[in-house]
Amino acid sequence: MIQTLEWTDQGVRFIDQTKLPTEETYVTCKTHEQVADVIRTMVVRGAPAIGVAAAMGIALGVNNSKAETVGDLKRELDQICDNMGKTRPTAVNLFWAIHRMQEKFERIRIRPIAQIKQGLVEESKRMHAEDIAANQAMGRHGATLMPSEGGVLTHCNAGALATAGYGTALGVIRAAVEQGKKIHVYADETRPFLQGSRLTAWELMKDGIPTTVISDNMAGAMMKQGKIGAIVVGADRIAANGDVANKIGTYTVAVLAKENGIPFYVAAPISTVDLACPDGDKIPIEQRNPREVTHIGGKQMVPDGVSIENPAFDVTPARYVAAIITERGIVRAPYLESLQKLAGTEAKVEV
Ligand code: MRU
């Protein structure tokens, strides 16, 4: 099994996703600052994995604290959370995780400091386990939407590497394959960071799921040639009206899917749904270093001084989304009502 991140006695251990697929190496963070850094530099990436990483980073920071009063510990927690919240702006799972750790602290602040620390570590481990369970449930629901055989296209990496394990979009594909469906995955390479060719292809090859990597500009032709029966992607934030922020290029895929009459599905946990965000226009889009566009494998690909854009995400309007697959079931338009109803069924977190 792929261990994207885990709590160990030495610290929080991450598979280094910047080195895949050619090197399988691990990084262990001993401080919350180091965890913030691995999120920022994309050693760990993917919305649910970022959320769990942040929770573990916060637990690490609180655990390392020398504070002798709960008031001082709370001030440190706020500082750590503030720092964590500045790492990447688009994936709402980051802010969901920070909020959940703060709420946990408030519920247990009457306990001795050692127990508060232990409680936060346990909460972050619980979030790790819950994420895997949510992905498996999403897989069970979503597999019913997958064709019994043929091509399924995905964009970016919404797999085990983007989560605590199993994956959201790739979880749906994994579950369909486990049920005996004969799926062949078409993985968009996903320029500029190449999450599709480097990460999606790597983890599907490990599982023996037939995979073809295509460059992003080939997706339309594959659809037109009848090679794609369905599309399934992950999400970084879903607005209340069902607009979906996901890796740059997702919008193009969704529009092409509509043109070709192919269902376009989004698989994401409830923690990715941001009901406080009314529509996609309000979702903050991360702008990343132009070097990701200008260079491939360290080699310069564009002339010096040319202007560069590098938005990491785009927004797909809800009208292109055939269904949203969550751990609580599948929802369809009108999303304003169906997402609200789904969030309302959310179970209360145990103390
Ligand atoms: O920039 P990244 O690699 O963090 O972007 C990841 C994506 O866009 C994923 O599709 C999304 O986070 C869903 S992961 C289950």
JSON list of C-alpha atoms and ligand atoms in Angstrom, two decimals, residues 17 39 42 44-50 88 91 93 135 154-163 167-170 190 193 195 199 233-237 245-248 250 267-269 272 286 288 312-313, ligand 1:
[
{"chain": "A", "resi": 17, "resn": "GLN", "atom": "CA", "xyz": [6.15, 13.44, -4.50]},
{"chain": "A", "resi": 39, "resn": "ILE", "atom": "CA", "xyz": [3.00, 21.47, 1.73]},
{"chain": "A", "resi": 42, "resn": "MET", "atom": "CA", "xyz": [4.45, 20.06, -2.99]},
{"chain": "A", "resi": 44, "resn": "VAL", "atom": "CA", "xyz": [2.81, 16.45, -0.33]},
{"chain": "A", "resi": 45, "resn": "ARG", "atom": "CA", "xyz": [-0.09, 17.73, -2.45]},
{"chain": "A", "resi": 46, "resn": "GLY", "atom": "CA", "xyz": [-3.71, 16.99, -3.29]},
{"chain": "A", "resi": 47, "resn": "ALA", "atom": "CA", "xyz": [-6.52, 18.55, -1.26]},
{"chain": "A", "resi": 48, "resn": "PRO", "atom": "CA", "xyz": [-7.29, 15.77, 1.26]},
{"chain": "A", "resi": 49, "resn": "ALA", "atom": "CA", "xyz": [-3.59, 14.97, 1.81]},
{"chain": "A", "resi": 50, "resn": "ILE", "atom": "CA", "xyz": [-2.88, 18.66, 2.43]},
{"chain": "A", "resi": 88, "resn": "ARG", "atom": "CA", "xyz": [-1.67, 27.01, -0.24]},
{"chain": "A", "resi": 91, "resn": "ALA", "atom": "CA", "xyz": [-7.79, 23.50, -1.30]},
{"chain": "A", "resi": 93, "resn": "ASN", "atom": "CA", "xyz": [-9.48, 20.92, 3.11]},
{"chain": "A", "resi": 135, "resn": "ASN", "atom": "CA", "xyz": [-12.37, 7.36, -0.10]},
{"chain": "A", "resi": 154, "resn": "THR", "atom": "CA", "xyz": [-8.72, 11.55, -15.38]},
{"chain": "A", "resi": 155, "resn": "HIS", "atom": "CA", "xyz": [-6.83, 14.79, -14.95]},
{"chain": "A", "resi": 156, "resn": "CYS", "atom": "CA", "xyz": [-4.07, 15.52, -12.42]},
{"chain": "A", "resi": 157, "resn": "ASN", "atom": "CA", "xyz": [-3.66, 13.06, -9.54]},
{"chain": "A", "resi": 158, "resn": "ALA", "atom": "CA", "xyz": [-6.63, 12.41, -7.28]},
{"chain": "A", "resi": 159, "resn": "GLY", "atom": "CA", "xyz": [-5.28, 9.11, -6.07]},
{"chain": "A", "resi": 160, "resn": "ALA", "atom": "CA", "xyz": [-3.70, 7.54, -2.99]},
{"chain": "A", "resi": 161, "resn": "LEU", "atom": "CA", "xyz": [-0.93, 10.13, -3.28]},
{"chain": "A", "resi": 162, "resn": "ALA", "atom": "CA", "xyz": [-3.42, 13.03, -3.07]},
{"chain": "A", "resi": 163, "resn": "THR", "atom": "CA", "xyz": [-5.14, 11.62, 0.02]},
{"chain": "A", "resi": 167, "resn": "GLY", "atom": "CA", "xyz": [-7.86, 8.19, -3.58]},
{"chain": "A", "resi": 168, "resn": "THR", "atom": "CA", "xyz": [-11.01, 10.04, -4.62]},
{"chain": "A", "resi": 169, "resn": "ALA", "atom": "CA", "xyz": [-11.25, 9.88, -8.44]},
{"chain": "A", "resi": 170, "resn": "LEU", "atom": "CA", "xyz": [-8.74, 7.01, -8.54]},
{"chain": "A", "resi": 190, "resn": "THR", "atom": "CA", "xyz": [-1.18, 17.63, -16.43]},
{"chain": "A", "resi": 193, "resn": "PHE", "atom": "CA", "xyz": [3.63, 20.03, -12.67]},
{"chain": "A", "resi": 195, "resn": "GLN", "atom": "CA", "xyz": [0.88, 15.12, -11.61]},
{"chain": "A", "resi": 199, "resn": "LEU", "atom": "CA", "xyz": [1.99, 10.36, -10.06]},
{"chain": "A", "resi": 233, "resn": "VAL", "atom": "CA", "xyz": [-11.59, 13.99, -11.47]},
{"chain": "A", "resi": 234, "resn": "GLY", "atom": "CA", "xyz": [-11.02, 15.23, -7.91]},
{"chain": "A", "resi": 235, "resn": "ALA", "atom": "CA", "xyz": [-11.62, 18.71, -6.50]},
{"chain": "A", "resi": 236, "resn": "ASP", "atom": "CA", "xyz": [-9.84, 21.28, -4.36]},
{"chain": "A", "resi": 237, "resn": "ARG", "atom": "CA", "xyz": [-12.96, 23.21, -3.45]},
{"chain": "A", "resi": 245, "resn": "ALA", "atom": "CA", "xyz": [-12.08, 24.24, -8.50]},
{"chain": "A", "resi": 246, "resn": "ASN", "atom": "CA", "xyz": [-9.58, 21.61, -9.58]},
{"chain": "A", "resi": 247, "resn": "LYS", "atom": "CA", "xyz": [-6.20, 21.40, -11.29]},
{"chain": "A", "resi": 248, "resn": "ILE", "atom": "CA", "xyz": [-5.70, 23.79, -14.19]},
{"chain": "A", "resi": 250, "resn": "THR", "atom": "CA", "xyz": [-10.01, 20.51, -15.72]},
{"chain": "A", "resi": 267, "resn": "ALA", "atom": "CA", "xyz": [-15.25, 12.72, -6.65]},
{"chain": "A", "resi": 268, "resn": "ALA", "atom": "CA", "xyz": [-14.52, 14.55, -3.40]},
{"chain": "A", "resi": 269, "resn": "PRO", "atom": "CA", "xyz": [-15.11, 14.21, 0.34]},
{"chain": "A", "resi": 272, "resn": "THR", "atom": "CA", "xyz": [-13.96, 19.71, 0.07]},
{"chain": "A", "resi": 286, "resn": "GLU", "atom": "CA", "xyz": [-3.19, 29.92, -6.31]},
{"chain": "A", "resi": 288, "resn": "ARG", "atom": "CA", "xyz": [2.60, 29.46, -8.68]},
{"chain": "A", "resi": 312, "resn": "ALA", "atom": "CA", "xyz": [-2.57, 26.18, -10.41]},
{"chain": "A", "resi": 313, "resn": "PHE", "atom": "CA", "xyz": [-6.34, 25.67, -10.64]},
{"chain": "B", "resi": 1, "resn": "MRU", "atom": "O1", "xyz": [-1.58, 21.26, -7.01]},
{"chain": "B", "resi": 1, "resn": "MRU", "atom": "P1", "xyz": [-2.04, 19.91, -6.52]},
{"chain": "B", "resi": 1, "resn": "MRU", "atom": "O2", "xyz": [-1.23, 18.78, -7.03]},
{"chain": "B", "resi": 1, "resn": "MRU", "atom": "O3", "xyz": [-2.19, 19.90, -5.01]},
{"chain": "B", "resi": 1, "resn": "MRU", "atom": "O4", "xyz": [-3.50, 19.76, -7.13]},
{"chain": "B", "resi": 1, "resn": "MRU", "atom": "C1", "xyz": [-4.22, 18.59, -6.90]},
{"chain": "B", "resi": 1, "resn": "MRU", "atom": "C2", "xyz": [-5.54, 18.55, -7.57]},
{"chain": "B", "resi": 1, "resn": "MRU", "atom": "O5", "xyz": [-5.94, 19.45, -8.26]},
{"chain": "B", "resi": 1, "resn": "MRU", "atom": "C3", "xyz": [-6.39, 17.35, -7.27]},
{"chain": "B", "resi": 1, "resn": "MRU", "atom": "O6", "xyz": [-7.17, 17.01, -8.37]},
{"chain": "B", "resi": 1, "resn": "MRU", "atom": "C4", "xyz": [-7.31, 17.68, -6.09]},
{"chain": "B", "resi": 1, "resn": "MRU", "atom": "O7", "xyz": [-6.57, 18.20, -5.01]},
{"chain": "B", "resi": 1, "resn": "MRU", "atom": "C5", "xyz": [-8.08, 16.51, -5.62]},
{"chain": "B", "resi": 1, "resn": "MRU", "atom": "S1", "xyz": [-7.04, 15.32, -4.86]},
{"chain": "B", "resi": 1, "resn": "MRU", "atom": "C6", "xyz": [-8.00, 14.04, -4.28]}
]
